[in-house]
């Protein structure tokens, strides 16, 4: 992002309150937000309306909402400078989602791979909300006229759809109402993979606790998980080209790179003369230092529910103000009575 333009930037992103926040959420998204807040206006949402699209995530939403707020703050997001809020507390999200759904061809939604993955073979029984989820996500972003959206790589297709919807709306009404938001997919670990299977994304819903490092893990748990992380029978790679067919090693090196700010080349040259156990030991220390600091802070914050509730409530009020103003302008453009 160019410095001179930052005055007009509005950064928006969100995490679902579905429990088990993990290293992928941190490296793919939240860690980058901590940097972006220094020079940009930012809105960080806890997307609880998205969390109810699948039945297994409908329990404990309130608890998980507080957990996400605690993770944001513990990772270094300043709740006074930025807006932290719960999506369901701002009705504009659902309202804009409906309006945008009227401007979204079904063919565009049929291309969404996440729906295909999540609905699986049981497409006929999948809820409509799971199918139209990307339209709600576009509404989240466009409601605030956001310009930049920092996310992990798995959200790229949804952001492309969001841009298409914004352009379609602007074209339909011959009005440059929505800025076309830029995806910000940065860092060295935009797609963190499972510690048990390098072909699968690290995910909140993986039944194996060993597959992910949770943001609430302490350094001992982290050490054990990294020690047991899957590798292969070959020695530590000699050069970067060898990583093409070694997804588990590539993943661990990417995590190392993201946390140490060293290039993959430098990491390989440092460890090729050592062995995997030395690499894993240093990786455990790196992850342990950064994540356990966050987990200690999260635990402290979670003990003070009323503090977290006040942050979310105040943030929701600030978000609602922007939402109301933008929706009024948008309804006027559409030509609704009374707008
Ligand atoms: P969610 O809750 O699945 O994930 C939150 C953020 O974490 C990133 N992420 C990862 N990054 C790297 N490696 C991984 N293994 C990994 N797993 C998750 C995600 O890319 C995301 O940035 N649809 C979104 C939530 C959302 C949203 C929005 C995001 C709803 N509305 C508007 C941005 C803007 C989701 O399900 O994220």
mmCIF file of C-alpha atoms and ligand atoms in Angstrom:
data_model
loop_
_atom_site.group_PDB
_atom_site.id
_atom_site.type_symbol
_atom_site.label_atom_id
_atom_site.label_comp_id
_atom_site.label_asym_id
_atom_site.label_seq_id
_atom_site.Cartn_x
_atom_site.Cartn_y
_atom_site.Cartn_z
ATOM 1 C CA UNK A 1 0.000 0.000 0.000
ATOM 2 C CA UNK A 2 1.458 3.392 -0.962
ATOM 3 C CA UNK A 3 1.944 5.751 1.950
ATOM 4 C CA UNK A 4 0.490 8.873 0.339
ATOM 5 C CA UNK A 5 -2.866 7.214 -0.260
ATOM 6 C CA UNK A 6 -3.418 5.896 3.233
ATOM 7 C CA UNK A 7 -5.602 8.800 4.319
ATOM 8 C CA UNK A 8 -8.375 7.433 2.109
ATOM 9 C CA UNK A 9 -7.841 3.824 3.014
ATOM 10 C CA UNK A 10 -10.306 1.853 5.019
ATOM 11 C CA UNK A 11 -9.195 -1.603 6.056
ATOM 12 C CA UNK A 12 -11.860 -4.189 6.882
ATOM 13 C CA UNK A 13 -11.525 -7.810 7.889
ATOM 14 C CA UNK A 14 -13.123 -10.433 10.087
ATOM 15 C CA UNK A 15 -12.897 -13.823 11.756
ATOM 16 C CA UNK A 16 -15.736 -16.254 12.457
ATOM 17 C CA UNK A 17 -16.410 -16.945 16.153
ATOM 18 C CA UNK A 18 -16.201 -20.695 15.720
ATOM 19 C CA UNK A 19 -13.649 -21.516 18.433
ATOM 20 C CA UNK A 20 -10.173 -23.018 17.983
ATOM 21 C CA UNK A 21 -8.500 -19.889 16.616
ATOM 22 C CA UNK A 22 -5.174 -21.088 15.255
ATOM 23 C CA UNK A 23 -1.780 -20.165 13.864
ATOM 24 C CA UNK A 24 -3.254 -19.916 10.327
ATOM 25 C CA UNK A 25 -5.733 -17.262 11.465
ATOM 26 C CA UNK A 26 -2.889 -15.445 13.161
ATOM 27 C CA UNK A 27 -0.256 -15.562 10.400
ATOM 28 C CA UNK A 28 -2.710 -15.339 7.492
ATOM 29 C CA UNK A 29 -4.757 -12.485 8.927
ATOM 30 C CA UNK A 30 -4.505 -11.058 12.453
ATOM 31 C CA UNK A 31 -0.709 -10.529 12.542
ATOM 32 C CA UNK A 32 -0.951 -8.445 9.362
ATOM 33 C CA UNK A 33 -3.754 -6.337 10.842
ATOM 34 C CA UNK A 34 -1.509 -5.379 13.734
ATOM 35 C CA UNK A 35 0.825 -3.705 11.217
ATOM 36 C CA UNK A 36 -1.932 -2.189 9.102
ATOM 37 C CA UNK A 37 -3.555 -0.432 12.066
ATOM 38 C CA UNK A 38 -0.446 1.749 12.430
ATOM 39 C CA UNK A 39 -1.144 3.667 9.241
ATOM 40 C CA UNK A 40 -4.783 2.986 8.344
ATOM 41 C CA UNK A 41 -8.318 3.355 9.609
ATOM 42 C CA UNK A 42 -9.371 -0.203 10.413
ATOM 43 C CA UNK A 43 -12.563 -2.071 11.206
ATOM 44 C CA UNK A 44 -12.264 -5.605 12.584
ATOM 45 C CA UNK A 45 -15.449 -7.599 12.670
ATOM 46 C CA UNK A 46 -16.396 -10.760 14.542
ATOM 47 C CA UNK A 47 -18.547 -12.354 11.859
ATOM 48 C CA UNK A 48 -21.135 -14.200 13.943
ATOM 49 C CA UNK A 49 -23.787 -14.227 11.190
ATOM 50 C CA UNK A 50 -21.359 -16.259 9.109
ATOM 51 C CA UNK A 51 -20.765 -18.646 12.001
ATOM 52 C CA UNK A 52 -24.391 -19.860 11.986
ATOM 53 C CA UNK A 53 -24.196 -21.072 8.364
ATOM 54 C CA UNK A 54 -23.068 -24.486 9.593
ATOM 55 C CA UNK A 55 -24.859 -26.337 12.364
ATOM 56 C CA UNK A 56 -21.758 -27.394 14.302
ATOM 57 C CA UNK A 57 -20.835 -23.738 14.874
ATOM 58 C CA UNK A 58 -24.113 -22.577 16.340
ATOM 59 C CA UNK A 59 -23.251 -23.430 19.925
ATOM 60 C CA UNK A 60 -21.336 -21.129 22.211
ATOM 61 C CA UNK A 61 -21.420 -18.156 19.827
ATOM 62 C CA UNK A 62 -21.326 -15.614 22.646
ATOM 63 C CA UNK A 63 -18.328 -17.273 24.296
ATOM 64 C CA UNK A 64 -16.538 -17.606 20.959
ATOM 65 C CA UNK A 65 -17.290 -13.967 20.114
ATOM 66 C CA UNK A 66 -15.536 -12.872 23.285
ATOM 67 C CA UNK A 67 -12.673 -15.233 22.441
ATOM 68 C CA UNK A 68 -12.160 -13.597 19.042
ATOM 69 C CA UNK A 69 -12.274 -10.102 20.590
ATOM 70 C CA UNK A 70 -9.710 -11.242 23.173
ATOM 71 C CA UNK A 71 -7.488 -12.676 20.419
ATOM 72 C CA UNK A 72 -7.602 -9.419 18.441
ATOM 73 C CA UNK A 73 -6.643 -7.354 21.483
ATOM 74 C CA UNK A 74 -4.059 -9.838 22.803
ATOM 75 C CA UNK A 75 -2.380 -9.933 19.385
ATOM 76 C CA UNK A 76 -1.953 -6.163 19.535
ATOM 77 C CA UNK A 77 -5.040 -4.584 17.940
ATOM 78 C CA UNK A 78 -5.811 -1.338 19.762
ATOM 79 C CA UNK A 79 -9.568 -1.355 20.533
ATOM 80 C CA UNK A 80 -9.651 2.424 21.022
ATOM 81 C CA UNK A 81 -8.011 3.314 17.739
ATOM 82 C CA UNK A 82 -9.811 0.652 15.678
ATOM 83 C CA UNK A 83 -13.373 -0.596 15.614
ATOM 84 C CA UNK A 84 -13.841 -4.125 16.990
ATOM 85 C CA UNK A 85 -17.465 -5.258 16.791
ATOM 86 C CA UNK A 86 -19.938 -8.107 16.343
ATOM 87 C CA UNK A 87 -21.562 -8.388 12.905
ATOM 88 C CA UNK A 88 -25.028 -9.295 14.232
ATOM 89 C CA UNK A 89 -25.131 -6.045 16.229
ATOM 90 C CA UNK A 90 -25.184 -3.982 13.031
ATOM 91 C CA UNK A 91 -28.312 -4.786 11.042
ATOM 92 C CA UNK A 92 -26.906 -3.092 7.932
ATOM 93 C CA UNK A 93 -24.932 -6.261 7.122
ATOM 94 C CA UNK A 94 -28.069 -8.344 6.565
ATOM 95 C CA UNK A 95 -29.855 -5.523 4.800
ATOM 96 C CA UNK A 96 -27.048 -4.838 2.338
ATOM 97 C CA UNK A 97 -26.589 -8.561 1.818
ATOM 98 C CA UNK A 98 -30.168 -8.792 0.502
ATOM 99 C CA UNK A 99 -29.708 -5.778 -1.780
ATOM 100 C CA UNK A 100 -26.450 -7.188 -3.167
ATOM 101 C CA UNK A 101 -27.966 -10.651 -3.627
ATOM 102 C CA UNK A 102 -30.391 -9.018 -6.071
ATOM 103 C CA UNK A 103 -27.400 -7.913 -8.131
ATOM 104 C CA UNK A 104 -25.482 -11.211 -8.025
ATOM 105 C CA UNK A 105 -26.013 -13.767 -10.795
ATOM 106 C CA UNK A 106 -26.393 -17.320 -9.435
ATOM 107 C CA UNK A 107 -23.689 -18.423 -11.901
ATOM 108 C CA UNK A 108 -21.126 -16.423 -9.925
ATOM 109 C CA UNK A 109 -22.049 -18.216 -6.701
ATOM 110 C CA UNK A 110 -21.984 -21.611 -8.418
ATOM 111 C CA UNK A 111 -18.253 -21.135 -8.962
ATOM 112 C CA UNK A 112 -17.416 -20.759 -5.256
ATOM 113 C CA UNK A 113 -15.193 -23.664 -4.258
ATOM 114 C CA UNK A 114 -15.677 -23.173 -0.498
ATOM 115 C CA UNK A 115 -19.401 -23.914 -0.825
ATOM 116 C CA UNK A 116 -18.635 -27.065 -2.806
ATOM 117 C CA UNK A 117 -16.117 -28.174 -0.139
ATOM 118 C CA UNK A 118 -18.360 -27.392 2.819
ATOM 119 C CA UNK A 119 -21.620 -28.694 1.349
ATOM 120 C CA UNK A 120 -19.906 -31.887 0.179
ATOM 121 C CA UNK A 121 -22.148 -34.529 -1.345
ATOM 122 C CA UNK A 122 -25.159 -33.273 0.530
ATOM 123 C CA UNK A 123 -25.689 -30.134 -1.541
ATOM 124 C CA UNK A 124 -29.495 -30.441 -1.534
ATOM 125 C CA UNK A 125 -29.570 -30.322 2.250
ATOM 126 C CA UNK A 126 -27.069 -27.486 2.638
ATOM 127 C CA UNK A 127 -28.629 -24.301 4.039
ATOM 128 C CA UNK A 128 -29.250 -21.404 1.676
ATOM 129 C CA UNK A 129 -27.097 -19.222 3.960
ATOM 130 C CA UNK A 130 -24.046 -21.382 3.290
ATOM 131 C CA UNK A 131 -24.601 -20.882 -0.444
ATOM 132 C CA UNK A 132 -25.145 -17.117 -0.224
ATOM 133 C CA UNK A 133 -22.371 -16.679 2.388
ATOM 134 C CA UNK A 134 -20.038 -14.867 -0.082
ATOM 135 C CA UNK A 135 -22.727 -12.231 -0.718
ATOM 136 C CA UNK A 136 -22.926 -11.516 3.024
ATOM 137 C CA UNK A 137 -19.135 -11.308 3.041
ATOM 138 C CA UNK A 138 -19.271 -8.769 0.182
ATOM 139 C CA UNK A 139 -21.868 -6.808 2.178
ATOM 140 C CA UNK A 140 -19.557 -6.784 5.239
ATOM 141 C CA UNK A 141 -16.811 -5.194 3.194
ATOM 142 C CA UNK A 142 -18.857 -2.839 1.022
ATOM 143 C CA UNK A 143 -21.106 -1.569 3.835
ATOM 144 C CA UNK A 144 -18.181 0.523 5.089
ATOM 145 C CA UNK A 145 -16.887 1.417 1.591
ATOM 146 C CA UNK A 146 -13.735 -0.499 2.545
ATOM 147 C CA UNK A 147 -10.731 -0.195 0.267
ATOM 148 C CA UNK A 148 -8.433 -2.961 1.580
ATOM 149 C CA UNK A 149 -9.186 -6.422 2.926
ATOM 150 C CA UNK A 150 -6.335 -8.332 4.594
ATOM 151 C CA UNK A 151 -7.063 -12.078 4.596
ATOM 152 C CA UNK A 152 -5.444 -15.477 4.114
ATOM 153 C CA UNK A 153 -5.243 -17.007 0.659
ATOM 154 C CA UNK A 154 -8.363 -19.166 1.139
ATOM 155 C CA UNK A 155 -10.532 -16.024 0.942
ATOM 156 C CA UNK A 156 -9.178 -14.869 -2.426
ATOM 157 C CA UNK A 157 -12.078 -16.189 -4.488
ATOM 158 C CA UNK A 158 -14.622 -14.563 -2.167
ATOM 159 C CA UNK A 159 -12.835 -11.235 -2.541
ATOM 160 C CA UNK A 160 -12.833 -11.508 -6.312
ATOM 161 C CA UNK A 161 -16.589 -12.062 -6.141
ATOM 162 C CA UNK A 162 -16.931 -9.032 -3.857
ATOM 163 C CA UNK A 163 -15.133 -6.898 -6.433
ATOM 164 C CA UNK A 164 -17.402 -8.216 -9.194
ATOM 165 C CA UNK A 165 -20.517 -7.445 -7.139
ATOM 166 C CA UNK A 166 -19.293 -3.899 -6.363
ATOM 167 C CA UNK A 167 -18.605 -3.276 -10.040
ATOM 168 C CA UNK A 168 -21.982 -4.709 -11.069
ATOM 169 C CA UNK A 169 -23.784 -2.443 -8.596
ATOM 170 C CA UNK A 170 -21.853 0.659 -9.683
ATOM 171 C CA UNK A 171 -22.560 -0.139 -13.342
ATOM 172 C CA UNK A 172 -26.252 -0.809 -12.757
ATOM 173 C CA UNK A 173 -26.809 2.541 -11.082
ATOM 174 C CA UNK A 174 -24.195 4.401 -13.095
ATOM 175 C CA UNK A 175 -22.639 5.599 -9.880
ATOM 176 C CA UNK A 176 -19.197 5.098 -8.326
ATOM 177 C CA UNK A 177 -20.710 4.316 -4.941
ATOM 178 C CA UNK A 178 -18.546 1.399 -3.886
ATOM 179 C CA UNK A 179 -14.757 1.571 -4.031
ATOM 180 C CA UNK A 180 -13.448 -1.679 -5.538
ATOM 181 C CA UNK A 181 -11.685 -3.291 -2.555
ATOM 182 C CA UNK A 182 -8.156 -4.647 -2.864
ATOM 183 C CA UNK A 183 -7.345 -8.022 -1.323
ATOM 184 C CA UNK A 184 -4.264 -7.795 0.911
ATOM 185 C CA UNK A 185 -2.788 -11.299 1.024
ATOM 186 C CA UNK A 186 0.673 -10.772 2.451
ATOM 187 C CA UNK A 187 3.313 -12.374 4.609
ATOM 188 C CA UNK A 188 5.203 -15.619 4.245
ATOM 189 C CA UNK A 189 2.406 -17.847 5.505
ATOM 190 C CA UNK A 190 -0.759 -16.873 3.630
ATOM 191 C CA UNK A 191 -1.829 -20.515 3.633
ATOM 192 C CA UNK A 192 -0.735 -22.415 6.742
ATOM 193 C CA UNK A 193 -1.217 -26.147 6.344
ATOM 194 C CA UNK A 194 -2.177 -28.859 8.836
ATOM 195 C CA UNK A 195 0.724 -30.176 10.921
ATOM 196 C CA UNK A 196 -0.486 -33.705 10.166
ATOM 197 C CA UNK A 197 -1.086 -33.405 6.421
ATOM 198 C CA UNK A 198 0.676 -30.872 4.203
ATOM 199 C CA UNK A 199 -2.067 -31.063 1.574
ATOM 200 C CA UNK A 200 -4.781 -29.830 3.972
ATOM 201 C CA UNK A 201 -5.245 -26.282 5.256
ATOM 202 C CA UNK A 202 -4.813 -25.768 9.017
ATOM 203 C CA UNK A 203 -8.423 -25.453 10.099
ATOM 204 C CA UNK A 204 -10.619 -24.814 13.140
ATOM 205 C CA UNK A 205 -12.814 -27.747 12.195
ATOM 206 C CA UNK A 206 -10.102 -30.418 11.903
ATOM 207 C CA UNK A 207 -11.012 -33.017 14.555
ATOM 208 C CA UNK A 208 -7.315 -33.564 15.333
ATOM 209 C CA UNK A 209 -5.948 -31.117 17.913
ATOM 210 C CA UNK A 210 -2.477 -32.157 16.720
ATOM 211 C CA UNK A 211 -3.171 -30.693 13.280
ATOM 212 C CA UNK A 212 -3.119 -27.107 14.503
ATOM 213 C CA UNK A 213 -1.479 -24.738 16.965
ATOM 214 C CA UNK A 214 -4.249 -22.925 18.796
ATOM 215 C CA UNK A 215 -3.870 -19.303 19.818
ATOM 216 C CA UNK A 216 -4.645 -20.485 23.356
ATOM 217 C CA UNK A 217 -1.861 -23.123 23.462
ATOM 218 C CA UNK A 218 0.964 -22.693 25.954
ATOM 219 C CA UNK A 219 4.620 -23.150 25.010
ATOM 220 C CA UNK A 220 4.745 -26.767 26.202
ATOM 221 C CA UNK A 221 1.748 -27.764 24.053
ATOM 222 C CA UNK A 222 3.296 -25.933 21.107
ATOM 223 C CA UNK A 223 6.606 -27.740 21.588
ATOM 224 C CA UNK A 224 4.876 -31.134 21.656
ATOM 225 C CA UNK A 225 2.776 -30.408 18.563
ATOM 226 C CA UNK A 226 5.768 -29.209 16.548
ATOM 227 C CA UNK A 227 7.879 -32.121 17.670
ATOM 228 C CA UNK A 228 5.162 -34.494 16.416
ATOM 229 C CA UNK A 229 4.477 -32.507 13.224
ATOM 230 C CA UNK A 230 4.656 -34.721 10.164
ATOM 231 C CA UNK A 231 7.874 -34.615 8.140
ATOM 232 C CA UNK A 232 9.197 -37.129 5.635
ATOM 233 C CA UNK A 233 12.024 -39.625 5.714
ATOM 234 C CA UNK A 234 14.424 -37.410 3.741
ATOM 235 C CA UNK A 235 17.062 -35.182 5.374
ATOM 236 C CA UNK A 236 16.630 -31.411 5.721
ATOM 237 C CA UNK A 237 16.476 -29.892 2.204
ATOM 238 C CA UNK A 238 19.599 -28.476 0.585
ATOM 239 C CA UNK A 239 17.849 -25.983 -1.624
ATOM 240 C CA UNK A 240 14.468 -24.383 -2.112
ATOM 241 C CA UNK A 241 13.649 -26.354 -5.281
ATOM 242 C CA UNK A 242 13.470 -29.537 -3.211
ATOM 243 C CA UNK A 243 10.420 -28.154 -1.399
ATOM 244 C CA UNK A 244 8.141 -28.561 -4.427
ATOM 245 C CA UNK A 245 7.265 -32.132 -3.476
ATOM 246 C CA UNK A 246 7.657 -31.833 0.269
ATOM 247 C CA UNK A 247 4.537 -29.927 1.432
ATOM 248 C CA UNK A 248 4.993 -30.624 5.173
ATOM 249 C CA UNK A 249 8.553 -29.262 5.164
ATOM 250 C CA UNK A 250 7.549 -26.286 3.027
ATOM 251 C CA UNK A 251 4.805 -25.491 5.559
ATOM 252 C CA UNK A 252 7.170 -25.591 8.542
ATOM 253 C CA UNK A 253 9.725 -23.430 6.717
ATOM 254 C CA UNK A 254 7.007 -20.909 5.799
ATOM 255 C CA UNK A 255 5.920 -20.700 9.436
ATOM 256 C CA UNK A 256 9.547 -20.219 10.471
ATOM 257 C CA UNK A 257 9.981 -17.501 7.829
ATOM 258 C CA UNK A 258 6.789 -15.674 8.852
ATOM 259 C CA UNK A 259 7.830 -15.535 12.501
ATOM 260 C CA UNK A 260 11.546 -14.858 12.090
ATOM 261 C CA UNK A 261 11.399 -12.549 9.072
ATOM 262 C CA UNK A 262 14.180 -14.643 7.522
ATOM 263 C CA UNK A 263 13.925 -15.766 3.900
ATOM 264 C CA UNK A 264 13.329 -19.449 3.150
ATOM 265 C CA UNK A 265 16.757 -19.523 1.455
ATOM 266 C CA UNK A 266 18.469 -18.297 4.630
ATOM 267 C CA UNK A 267 16.580 -20.812 6.780
ATOM 268 C CA UNK A 268 17.596 -23.645 4.468
ATOM 269 C CA UNK A 269 21.218 -22.574 4.423
ATOM 270 C CA UNK A 270 21.237 -22.329 8.245
ATOM 271 C CA UNK A 271 19.693 -25.750 8.883
ATOM 272 C CA UNK A 272 20.914 -27.958 6.019
ATOM 273 C CA UNK A 273 24.056 -28.637 7.997
ATOM 274 C CA UNK A 274 22.053 -29.414 11.126
ATOM 275 C CA UNK A 275 19.093 -31.781 11.320
ATOM 276 C CA UNK A 276 15.338 -31.732 11.677
ATOM 277 C CA UNK A 277 15.432 -31.906 15.437
ATOM 278 C CA UNK A 278 17.476 -28.682 15.667
ATOM 279 C CA UNK A 279 15.098 -27.009 13.211
ATOM 280 C CA UNK A 280 12.010 -28.154 15.102
ATOM 281 C CA UNK A 281 13.480 -27.049 18.412
ATOM 282 C CA UNK A 282 14.140 -23.533 17.125
ATOM 283 C CA UNK A 283 10.745 -23.433 15.406
ATOM 284 C CA UNK A 284 9.040 -24.443 18.681
ATOM 285 C CA UNK A 285 10.814 -21.584 20.438
ATOM 286 C CA UNK A 286 9.804 -19.084 17.775
ATOM 287 C CA UNK A 287 6.129 -20.136 17.727
ATOM 288 C CA UNK A 288 6.085 -20.621 21.499
ATOM 289 C CA UNK A 289 7.410 -17.138 22.215
ATOM 290 C CA UNK A 290 4.927 -15.352 19.973
ATOM 291 C CA UNK A 291 1.809 -17.458 20.549
ATOM 292 C CA UNK A 292 2.195 -18.134 24.259
ATOM 293 C CA UNK A 293 2.492 -14.376 24.917
ATOM 294 C CA UNK A 294 -0.840 -13.969 23.128
ATOM 295 C CA UNK A 295 -2.429 -16.934 24.896
ATOM 296 C CA UNK A 296 -1.471 -15.604 28.347
ATOM 297 C CA UNK A 297 -2.955 -12.205 27.459
ATOM 298 C CA UNK A 298 -6.089 -13.831 25.992
ATOM 299 C CA UNK A 299 -6.691 -15.761 29.202
ATOM 300 C CA UNK A 300 -6.394 -12.561 31.239
ATOM 301 C CA UNK A 301 -8.805 -10.717 28.958
ATOM 302 C CA UNK A 302 -11.317 -13.582 28.996
ATOM 303 C CA UNK A 303 -11.511 -13.331 32.774
ATOM 304 C CA UNK A 304 -12.861 -9.795 32.384
ATOM 305 C CA UNK A 305 -16.043 -10.365 30.386
ATOM 306 C CA UNK A 306 -17.449 -6.931 31.113
ATOM 307 C CA UNK A 307 -14.354 -5.255 29.607
ATOM 308 C CA UNK A 308 -14.672 -7.316 26.419
ATOM 309 C CA UNK A 309 -18.424 -6.728 26.251
ATOM 310 C CA UNK A 310 -17.912 -2.968 26.517
ATOM 311 C CA UNK A 311 -15.346 -3.017 23.686
ATOM 312 C CA UNK A 312 -17.688 -5.008 21.437
ATOM 313 C CA UNK A 313 -20.710 -2.866 22.320
ATOM 314 C CA UNK A 314 -18.910 0.448 21.757
ATOM 315 C CA UNK A 315 -17.358 -0.874 18.536
ATOM 316 C CA UNK A 316 -20.786 -1.981 17.323
ATOM 317 C CA UNK A 317 -22.188 1.493 17.950
ATOM 318 C CA UNK A 318 -19.367 3.098 15.977
ATOM 319 C CA UNK A 319 -19.797 0.613 13.130
ATOM 320 C CA UNK A 320 -23.570 1.118 13.124
ATOM 321 C CA UNK A 321 -23.151 4.862 12.652
ATOM 322 C CA UNK A 322 -21.065 4.370 9.493
ATOM 323 C CA UNK A 323 -23.400 1.640 8.279
ATOM 324 C CA UNK A 324 -26.519 3.819 8.692
ATOM 325 C CA UNK A 325 -24.946 6.721 6.840
ATOM 326 C CA UNK A 326 -23.763 4.582 3.914
ATOM 327 C CA UNK A 327 -27.031 2.641 3.667
ATOM 328 C CA UNK A 328 -29.029 5.861 3.536
ATOM 329 C CA UNK A 329 -26.881 7.082 0.634
ATOM 330 C CA UNK A 330 -27.213 3.733 -1.115
ATOM 331 C CA UNK A 331 -31.003 3.571 -0.707
ATOM 332 C CA UNK A 332 -31.181 7.053 -2.157
ATOM 333 C CA UNK A 333 -29.206 5.904 -5.212
ATOM 334 C CA UNK A 334 -31.542 2.919 -5.653
ATOM 335 C CA UNK A 335 -34.523 5.249 -5.300
ATOM 336 C CA UNK A 336 -36.332 3.616 -2.355
ATOM 337 C CA UNK A 337 -39.259 5.573 -0.951
ATOM 338 C CA UNK A 338 -38.306 7.822 1.983
ATOM 339 C CA UNK A 339 -34.559 7.513 1.459
HETATM 340 P P1 LIG B 1 -12.195 -17.537 8.898
HETATM 341 O O1 LIG B 1 -12.877 -17.257 10.189
HETATM 342 O O2 LIG B 1 -12.260 -18.913 8.334
HETATM 343 O O3 LIG B 1 -10.659 -17.154 9.001
HETATM 344 C C1 LIG B 1 -10.241 -15.897 9.484
HETATM 345 C C2 LIG B 1 -9.003 -15.421 8.722
HETATM 346 O O4 LIG B 1 -7.958 -16.386 8.858
HETATM 347 C C3 LIG B 1 -7.476 -16.758 7.557
HETATM 348 N N1 LIG B 1 -7.106 -18.186 7.594
HETATM 349 C C4 LIG B 1 -5.909 -18.656 7.228
HETATM 350 N N2 LIG B 1 -4.812 -18.032 6.767
HETATM 351 C C5 LIG B 1 -3.724 -18.812 6.497
HETATM 352 N N3 LIG B 1 -3.719 -20.165 6.684
HETATM 353 C C6 LIG B 1 -4.802 -20.818 7.139
HETATM 354 N N4 LIG B 1 -4.766 -22.136 7.328
HETATM 355 C C7 LIG B 1 -5.972 -20.060 7.431
HETATM 356 N N5 LIG B 1 -7.208 -20.388 7.910
HETATM 357 C C8 LIG B 1 -7.886 -19.226 7.997
HETATM 358 C C9 LIG B 1 -8.650 -16.530 6.624
HETATM 359 O O5 LIG B 1 -8.200 -16.356 5.289
HETATM 360 C C10 LIG B 1 -9.250 -15.266 7.214
HETATM 361 O O6 LIG B 1 -8.564 -14.125 6.740
HETATM 362 N N6 LIG B 1 -15.117 -15.643 5.293
HETATM 363 C C11 LIG B 1 -14.138 -15.311 6.291
HETATM 364 C C12 LIG B 1 -14.621 -14.328 7.337
HETATM 365 C C13 LIG B 1 -15.213 -13.073 6.773
HETATM 366 C C14 LIG B 1 -14.491 -11.974 6.251
HETATM 367 C C15 LIG B 1 -15.491 -11.019 5.898
HETATM 368 C C16 LIG B 1 -13.143 -11.725 6.058
HETATM 369 C C17 LIG B 1 -16.533 -12.774 6.707
HETATM 370 N N7 LIG B 1 -16.710 -11.522 6.180
HETATM 371 C C18 LIG B 1 -15.135 -9.804 5.338
HETATM 372 C C19 LIG B 1 -12.789 -10.510 5.487
HETATM 373 C C20 LIG B 1 -13.788 -9.569 5.138
HETATM 374 C C21 LIG B 1 -13.766 -16.601 7.046
HETATM 375 O O7 LIG B 1 -14.461 -17.557 7.031
HETATM 376 O O8 LIG B 1 -12.659 -16.480 7.807
#
